[in-house]
Amino acid sequence: MTLPTSIAHPLSDAAAACAAPVRPTRSAIQGVAVTDVQLDADGFWGRRQAINSAATLEHCLQWMERLGWLENFDRVARGEAAPSRPGWQFSDSEVYKLLEAMAWDLARTPDAGLETTFDALVDRIGAAQDDDGYLNTAFGHPGRPPRWSDLAMGHELYNAGHLIQAGVARFRTGHDDRLVEIARRAADQICEEFGEGGLDAVCGHPEIEVALVESGRALGERRYLEQARLFIDRRGRGTLPVRPLLSAEYFQDDVPVREATVLRGHAVRALYLTAGALDVAVETDDDELFDAVTRQWEHTVARRTYLTGGMGSRHQDEGFGDDWELPADRAYCETCAGVGSIMLAWRLYLATGEVRYADLIERTLFNVVATSPSADGTAFFYANPLQQREPGAPAGDGVNKRAEGGIRAPWFDVSCCPTNVARTLASLGSYVASVDTEGLALLQYAAGEVRAGGFVLRIDTAYPAEGIVRVHVVEAPDGVRRLRLRIPSWAPDASLRVGDGDPMRVEPGWADVTRRFAAGDRVVLELPTSPRFTWPDPRIDGVRDTVAVERGPLVLCLESTDLPDGISLDDVRAVTSSAPVAHGDGARLTASVDARESIDGALPYGSRRPSAARTAPLDLALVPYHRWAERGPATMRVFLPVGE
Ligand SMILES: [Zn+2]
């Protein structure tokens, strides 16, 4: 496959004017700006975005202050020796991710109070920057290890990457101010240190690659792109020291990116790296690298991805498992891996315009990103398993070690996920629609207004609870234009009605309306949202002979909260001879209950197959997976064993 080049703009200028997280200089498509999309505060995504603004940003800030992660910057600024320092070596990155989230938010909904908070944070960070641009509170200062002395686990370049991405967000939202300057100096220093002839090394946690490419795009600095290319090309040569229990594969340092066939090792690392590799491929016209990324994505999605879009099935190294190694109960599915998957799929979409990437983004948004935060935006899932065997213990107000307990926690020892959710929700508008030379495409359906490509569109929908999406043209561009709507792969019986015309059946993929549009035009999309059974590939041993229920883009689950007294979730069987029916935003399902004979020997294994007695069918309520555990600790299953 060769890279499409239908839209090109020089580095900087137009790119700088667009407040979007990803802005390739050459691509088939461009995402819209976060400021082009105003989501309704009572819609599914608008509500989450509003809660993110109103509660999550402040919540994250308070926790970082409380734990001393901000004080770390002050201590460096004062030149104090810090033999012990609160927070992991990557805690600086949480501050930067929060700044990125604030920058997107400020562009969408200006707020003098938040602006003041933002400026004060930037001042504290800037005061800790060394004269040569180096900025890190865990290395390179009195009482701390020297710079670049632990490239495998030190996260120095990872931290810098998030700083640079925050700078990009600030610049793209119309400010060339102190944060942009801090980020620029940090990037310059990295290029000095790691450029041709410098340190021939990579960071143990990718992130600097996407950051340098985006910064290069935004600021028109080709050497940032070149530095990112160097980091991509240097990876896979085994230069990172292998640690006990952590192989070269964990760091994606086992095989060069362009030779790899599948994502492997630590899931977030793999996804960030591959997103950066795709960026480099697009900017340097590197078809071989582009094809390598596409190949890895296809294999990973086909064999190493959960129904929710979650990625990563091993807890020990937060990593991908082998093909088909997708156990429901031990699913790791880190929230950050969901964010990383969206980052990668979004870049692939922009480069190709292929609908499959937007489909995966939808699946991951609704079932991973929406699942992590609590309804009030102040507690989060870190891991997102598809089965919970024991109800989680209430999280309390302390720092959670890593939230495997089936309950959302306010903060974590390693707290990467809350700020990743925050920056994703703050910039969500950019993923809703895209523009190209033909017109505008609606990718994710959310109530609100979209202004792009000469269109002003009003979107009315209760999606995903309902499948009807009404698109009203408020303003139309001149000439014949194409309005393109994504028909999700799960919607084989969708229909589209243009104006007063008859509904037309549309197939999964794209539905195009090409005409001279005028204010007052209407297009109504109807997506079938009847609940449906979804069967796993039998090669996934962990869920063989089970079935899940989905409704529209939502994966549903059964929680113990919805079971009659005296019935264990483990004994419930789905009866698949009758289809599940819609119920609220979930479904009702006919189920049977197996009163199974247990094996009570020394070992839980016996010499004959246990018998089972089935009860009369039950009618059970399933709820969207993203809402699970909102009513308190519960056991939960997405995949149910199939009964008669
Ligand atoms: Zn995380």
Tab-separated table of N, CA, C and O in Angstrom, residues 7 50 125 166 226 246 314 337 407 506 537 568 591 629:
chain	number	residue	atom	x	y	z
A	7	ILE	N	-4.155	15.507	0.601
A	7	ILE	CA	-4.101	16.812	1.252
A	7	ILE	C	-2.665	17.037	1.678
A	7	ILE	O	-2.057	16.168	2.277
A	50	ALA	N	-18.130	17.431	30.109
A	50	ALA	CA	-18.439	18.480	31.088
A	50	ALA	C	-17.973	18.073	32.489
A	50	ALA	O	-17.438	18.890	33.246
A	125	ILE	N	6.624	24.629	36.711
A	125	ILE	CA	7.382	23.693	35.866
A	125	ILE	C	8.571	24.411	35.231
A	125	ILE	O	9.708	23.908	35.240
A	166	ALA	N	1.984	18.588	25.651
A	166	ALA	CA	1.242	19.682	26.288
A	166	ALA	C	1.553	20.996	25.583
A	166	ALA	O	0.664	21.830	25.355
A	226	GLU	N	13.075	14.438	12.359
A	226	GLU	CA	14.270	13.622	12.125
A	226	GLU	C	14.674	12.877	13.397
A	226	GLU	O	15.061	11.710	13.362
A	246	LEU	N	11.766	-8.618	32.847
A	246	LEU	CA	11.399	-7.730	31.744
A	246	LEU	C	12.323	-8.002	30.558
A	246	LEU	O	13.500	-7.677	30.591
A	314	ARG	N	-1.944	-9.648	30.011
A	314	ARG	CA	-1.068	-10.157	31.065
A	314	ARG	C	-0.833	-9.090	32.132
A	314	ARG	O	-0.447	-7.973	31.816
A	337	ALA	N	-3.937	1.745	27.647
A	337	ALA	CA	-3.788	0.994	26.401
A	337	ALA	C	-4.967	1.299	25.474
A	337	ALA	O	-4.804	1.363	24.250
A	407	ILE	N	-13.219	-2.087	41.596
A	407	ILE	CA	-13.864	-0.857	42.039
A	407	ILE	C	-13.006	0.312	41.546
A	407	ILE	O	-11.791	0.207	41.488
A	506	VAL	N	-28.496	1.164	3.922
A	506	VAL	CA	-27.067	1.431	3.737
A	506	VAL	C	-26.256	0.343	4.435
A	506	VAL	O	-26.636	-0.147	5.499
A	537	ASP	N	-14.389	-16.253	18.806
A	537	ASP	CA	-13.678	-17.271	18.028
A	537	ASP	C	-13.326	-18.428	18.976
A	537	ASP	O	-12.810	-18.201	20.077
A	568	SER	N	-25.935	-17.505	42.085
A	568	SER	CA	-24.555	-17.081	41.849
A	568	SER	C	-24.358	-16.766	40.375
A	568	SER	O	-24.857	-17.488	39.496
A	591	ALA	N	-32.211	-16.564	30.649
A	591	ALA	CA	-31.074	-17.332	31.165
A	591	ALA	C	-31.590	-18.542	31.933
A	591	ALA	O	-32.743	-18.575	32.368
A	629	ALA	N	-20.194	-1.715	38.157
A	629	ALA	CA	-19.680	-1.343	39.489
A	629	ALA	C	-20.079	0.067	39.908
A	629	ALA	O	-19.625	0.554	40.933
